[in-house]
Amino acid sequence: MKLTILGCYSATPRALTNTTSQVLEINNHMFLIDCGEGTQVQLRKHKIKFNRIKHIFISHLHGDHFFGLVGLISTFRLLTRETDLHIYGPKGIKEVITLQMKLSDSWTNYKLIFHELTSNNSELIFEDEVVEVHTIPLNHRVYTNGYLFKEKEGNRKLDINLVEEANIDMAYYRKLQQGFDVVNEDGVLIANEKVTKPGKKPKSYAFCSDTMYKEDIVPIIKDVDVLYHESTFLEKHAHLAPPTKHSTAKEAATIAKKANAGVLLLGHYSTRYDSLKPFKEEAREVFKHVRLSQDGKVFDFN
């Protein structure tokens, strides 16, 4: 599981900071999460192949999270993309994107598929053989979702010595890897757990931005390996969090602790701050395993 932070600051892009966008590579998928202004420039800068992006997840319709989307869609068109592009986001995202395409007469030459979200409950919105994606309902000034990306259980590992001792025909090895009990050459049913070991532990990643402190997301993200949670403010500006419906670094750490997350990534910093160090310091008062998102930083969680 590899995460590339393209942008992690709030409000507006600046010369050296970018608004929210990141790329998650998980089990051979490359998911683009949010698409703030300048995202495609960051994709090029970090040599991420455009044609590998087939699914884009937009948290909400504030500009610092999706103003780069129509430009990226247009660039895909200019690059003669043929692969379908799936876009997940709040109801209204189809209208705003297609209106811009209509007025500029810039219809795509590839299939653009919108999955508009309206539920205030967590729901499964994407699934294939290896990965599933669930929404994380958040509390912001407009309808907002985070996203939980989860690998599915992989194949079990054969203990070849035990398999051979159990006199199991090679034709059943695949079934064993898939978790099934099998009958050996003597007609005896062999329990799967007696001759196999668990496969690689599935990874999970939760993206939570933007939101005020919302404790009821904890059951959704329980035991997540990596939690990205917005931390717009430090404690000295905590009074600004409720009216703007954002979180502090300490509140993000509290969610991570209650969810038993493996690692907390802070982000969506207000540009009022000159240093990110205090964010980590304040969060670590509550939760030990804290890391700071920074534009261009790559996290490898394998």
XYZ file of C-alpha atoms in Angstrom:
302
model
C 0.000 0.000 0.000
C 1.598 3.213 -1.203
C 0.287 6.744 -0.696
C 1.528 9.803 -2.583
C 0.502 13.167 -1.155
C 0.018 15.603 -4.036
C -1.410 18.337 -1.829
C -2.404 18.571 1.830
C -3.174 22.213 2.627
C -6.540 23.905 3.020
C -8.251 26.756 1.201
C -6.015 27.979 -1.627
C -2.936 26.803 -3.537
C 0.228 28.818 -2.986
C 3.679 28.865 -4.539
C 4.977 26.038 -2.351
C 1.797 24.367 -1.091
C -1.063 22.587 -2.826
C -4.660 21.850 -1.943
C -5.943 18.365 -1.177
C -5.195 15.517 -3.530
C -3.523 12.157 -3.111
C -2.946 8.894 -4.916
C -3.435 5.552 -3.204
C -1.890 2.461 -4.768
C -3.390 -0.649 -3.232
C -3.427 -4.171 -4.647
C -2.639 -3.000 -8.210
C -5.274 -0.252 -8.120
C -4.365 3.416 -8.407
C -7.070 5.573 -6.822
C -7.073 9.373 -7.002
C -8.589 10.871 -3.847
C -9.782 14.469 -4.142
C -8.568 16.702 -6.925
C -7.729 20.212 -5.820
C -6.536 22.869 -8.242
C -3.187 21.909 -9.783
C -3.556 18.169 -9.274
C -2.559 17.259 -12.820
C 0.625 19.320 -12.507
C 1.475 17.399 -9.343
C 0.726 14.096 -11.092
C 3.228 14.987 -13.800
C 5.779 16.248 -11.314
C 5.708 12.956 -9.434
C 5.649 10.847 -12.622
C 2.306 9.185 -11.931
C 0.874 7.634 -15.070
C -2.450 9.218 -15.983
C -3.749 6.100 -17.711
C -3.562 4.077 -14.496
C -6.177 6.277 -12.845
C -9.578 4.694 -13.424
C -11.394 5.736 -10.234
C -11.536 9.209 -8.666
C -13.075 9.790 -5.230
C -14.205 13.331 -4.361
C -15.044 14.024 -0.713
C -17.121 17.185 -1.160
C -17.794 20.112 -3.442
C -15.543 22.752 -1.910
C -13.071 24.116 -4.430
C -9.901 23.050 -2.652
C -11.026 19.448 -3.106
C -12.329 19.318 -6.677
C -11.469 22.433 -8.739
C -8.756 20.440 -10.517
C -11.169 17.770 -11.706
C -12.563 19.280 -14.898
C -9.049 20.196 -16.022
C -7.846 16.650 -15.468
C -10.858 15.245 -17.320
C -10.087 17.597 -20.210
C -6.427 16.576 -20.265
C -7.426 12.908 -20.400
C -9.451 13.815 -23.502
C -6.503 15.604 -25.135
C -4.351 12.539 -24.443
C -6.925 10.475 -26.402
C -7.855 8.383 -23.413
C -10.093 5.415 -24.219
C -10.462 3.780 -20.796
C -13.619 4.407 -18.764
C -13.264 6.870 -15.874
C -15.398 6.421 -12.744
C -16.003 9.439 -10.512
C -17.491 9.061 -7.030
C -18.722 12.137 -5.222
C -21.666 14.089 -3.788
C -24.850 14.583 -5.780
C -24.286 17.607 -7.995
C -20.817 16.647 -9.174
C -22.171 15.367 -12.478
C -24.075 18.605 -13.078
C -21.140 20.914 -12.373
C -18.664 18.919 -14.489
C -20.962 18.293 -17.443
C -22.047 21.960 -17.518
C -18.426 23.040 -17.949
C -17.928 20.426 -20.647
C -21.125 21.482 -22.411
C -20.359 25.205 -22.439
C -16.808 24.618 -23.649
C -17.887 21.953 -26.155
C -15.319 19.607 -24.640
C -17.115 16.270 -24.409
C -14.846 13.355 -23.667
C -13.958 10.681 -26.168
C -14.002 8.122 -23.366
C -16.814 6.989 -21.092
C -17.272 9.188 -18.021
C -19.280 7.406 -15.321
C -20.540 9.342 -12.281
C -21.510 7.641 -9.018
C -23.346 10.314 -7.043
C -23.632 9.868 -3.284
C -26.449 11.021 -1.027
C -26.545 8.633 1.947
C -25.723 9.764 5.467
C -24.784 6.186 6.368
C -21.661 4.303 5.418
C -22.145 2.323 2.210
C -20.140 0.070 -0.082
C -19.547 1.988 -3.319
C -16.859 -0.069 -5.077
C -15.867 -3.715 -4.963
C -13.932 -6.169 -7.053
C -12.016 -9.371 -6.340
C -9.289 -7.686 -4.298
C -10.469 -4.333 -2.907
C -13.601 -2.694 -1.533
C -14.344 0.950 -0.823
C -16.828 2.256 1.756
C -17.945 5.808 2.460
C -17.266 7.452 5.826
C -20.005 10.045 6.507
C -18.394 13.231 7.830
C -19.670 16.477 9.340
C -18.702 19.550 7.350
C -20.449 22.662 6.023
C -21.635 20.759 2.938
C -22.405 17.083 2.371
C -19.073 15.273 2.778
C -17.756 11.718 2.776
C -14.435 10.210 3.646
C -13.451 6.889 2.099
C -12.286 3.592 3.565
C -10.198 1.424 1.239
C -9.826 -2.215 2.296
C -7.953 -5.096 0.754
C -9.825 -8.390 0.811
C -8.362 -11.483 2.414
C -5.717 -12.958 0.123
C -4.904 -16.581 -0.523
C -3.700 -18.724 2.344
C -0.151 -20.099 2.267
C 0.491 -23.809 1.928
C 2.707 -25.523 4.474
C 4.052 -27.868 1.863
C 5.472 -30.340 4.373
C 2.123 -30.720 6.111
C 0.312 -30.903 2.768
C 2.512 -33.752 1.604
C 2.203 -35.554 4.932
C -1.573 -35.300 4.611
C -1.340 -37.044 1.218
C -3.228 -34.341 -0.663
C -3.141 -34.406 -4.450
C -1.626 -31.340 -6.155
C -4.914 -30.808 -7.983
C -6.366 -29.520 -4.687
C -3.606 -27.049 -3.833
C -5.532 -24.133 -5.326
C -8.602 -25.024 -3.262
C -6.453 -25.071 -0.132
C -5.084 -21.630 -0.947
C -8.653 -20.390 -1.327
C -9.474 -21.629 2.182
C -11.425 -24.793 1.426
C -11.160 -28.128 3.224
C -10.254 -30.930 0.816
C -10.359 -34.724 0.633
C -6.971 -36.448 0.460
C -6.068 -39.501 -1.626
C -7.211 -41.766 1.202
C -10.689 -40.237 1.156
C -10.179 -38.342 4.423
C -11.401 -34.746 4.741
C -8.461 -32.513 5.699
C -9.232 -29.277 7.556
C -7.728 -26.305 5.781
C -6.161 -24.715 8.870
C -4.168 -27.897 9.554
C -2.112 -27.607 6.372
C -2.131 -23.858 5.573
C -1.162 -20.563 7.166
C -2.867 -17.168 6.903
C -1.797 -15.132 3.900
C -0.516 -11.584 3.970
C -2.574 -9.379 6.287
C -4.937 -7.189 4.245
C -4.164 -3.471 4.391
C -6.655 -0.672 4.955
C -6.607 3.089 4.548
C -9.135 5.673 5.740
C -9.300 9.176 4.272
C -11.178 11.690 6.445
C -11.275 15.253 5.171
C -12.962 17.697 5.843
C -14.835 17.241 9.099
C -15.303 18.496 12.614
C -14.709 16.011 15.423
C -17.110 13.112 14.751
C -16.777 10.205 17.119
C -19.399 8.036 15.437
C -17.034 7.299 12.539
C -14.890 5.224 14.914
C -16.759 1.902 14.371
C -16.414 2.343 10.581
C -12.636 2.796 10.699
C -11.911 0.503 13.660
C -8.401 -1.062 13.476
C -7.568 0.702 10.209
C -3.881 0.456 9.305
C -3.524 4.090 8.225
C -5.838 6.981 9.014
C -5.552 10.308 7.234
C -7.541 12.815 9.267
C -7.785 16.522 8.669
C -6.073 18.735 11.247
C -6.752 22.251 10.084
C -6.017 23.956 13.403
C -3.693 23.859 16.392
C -5.098 24.108 19.906
C -4.498 27.857 20.124
C -7.091 28.231 17.355
C -9.412 25.450 18.546
C -12.239 27.972 18.860
C -12.263 28.236 15.049
C -12.927 24.538 14.518
C -16.652 24.310 15.433
C -17.895 27.275 13.332
C -15.874 26.174 10.282
C -16.583 22.480 10.965
C -12.946 21.471 10.925
C -10.738 19.581 13.404
C -7.621 20.212 15.445
C -4.568 17.961 15.438
C -5.440 16.814 18.939
C -8.997 15.910 17.865
C -7.637 13.920 14.929
C -5.363 12.048 17.333
C -8.320 11.311 19.610
C -10.186 9.688 16.711
C -7.068 7.662 15.828
C -6.722 6.466 19.409
C -10.391 5.485 19.762
C -10.261 3.671 16.401
C -7.041 1.844 17.314
C -5.476 3.018 14.065
C -1.993 1.831 13.206
C -0.719 5.197 11.967
C -2.236 8.675 11.922
C -1.445 11.003 9.028
C -2.238 14.653 9.658
C -3.151 17.030 6.852
C -5.361 19.834 5.517
C -3.332 22.373 7.457
C -4.424 25.984 7.570
C -1.937 28.141 5.691
C -1.791 30.511 8.683
C 0.928 28.319 10.213
C 4.600 28.641 9.290
C 5.642 25.288 10.773
C 4.033 21.833 10.828
C 6.038 20.607 13.792
C 3.482 21.757 16.405
C 0.785 19.659 14.700
C 2.750 16.502 15.348
C 3.648 17.557 18.880
C 0.043 18.265 19.843
C -1.271 15.066 18.270
C 1.365 12.929 19.989
C 0.095 14.055 23.368
C -2.877 11.782 22.610
C -1.691 9.225 20.048
C 1.862 7.992 19.588
C 2.091 6.962 15.942
C 1.721 10.304 14.154
C 3.174 11.333 10.824
C 2.875 14.571 8.905
C 1.553 14.705 5.363
C 3.603 16.999 3.153
C 3.210 17.824 -0.512
C 5.151 15.321 -2.599
C 5.779 12.919 0.265
C 5.394 9.212 -0.442
C 4.410 6.753 2.277
C 4.999 3.045 1.682
C 3.003 0.957 4.156
C 3.943 -2.527 2.945
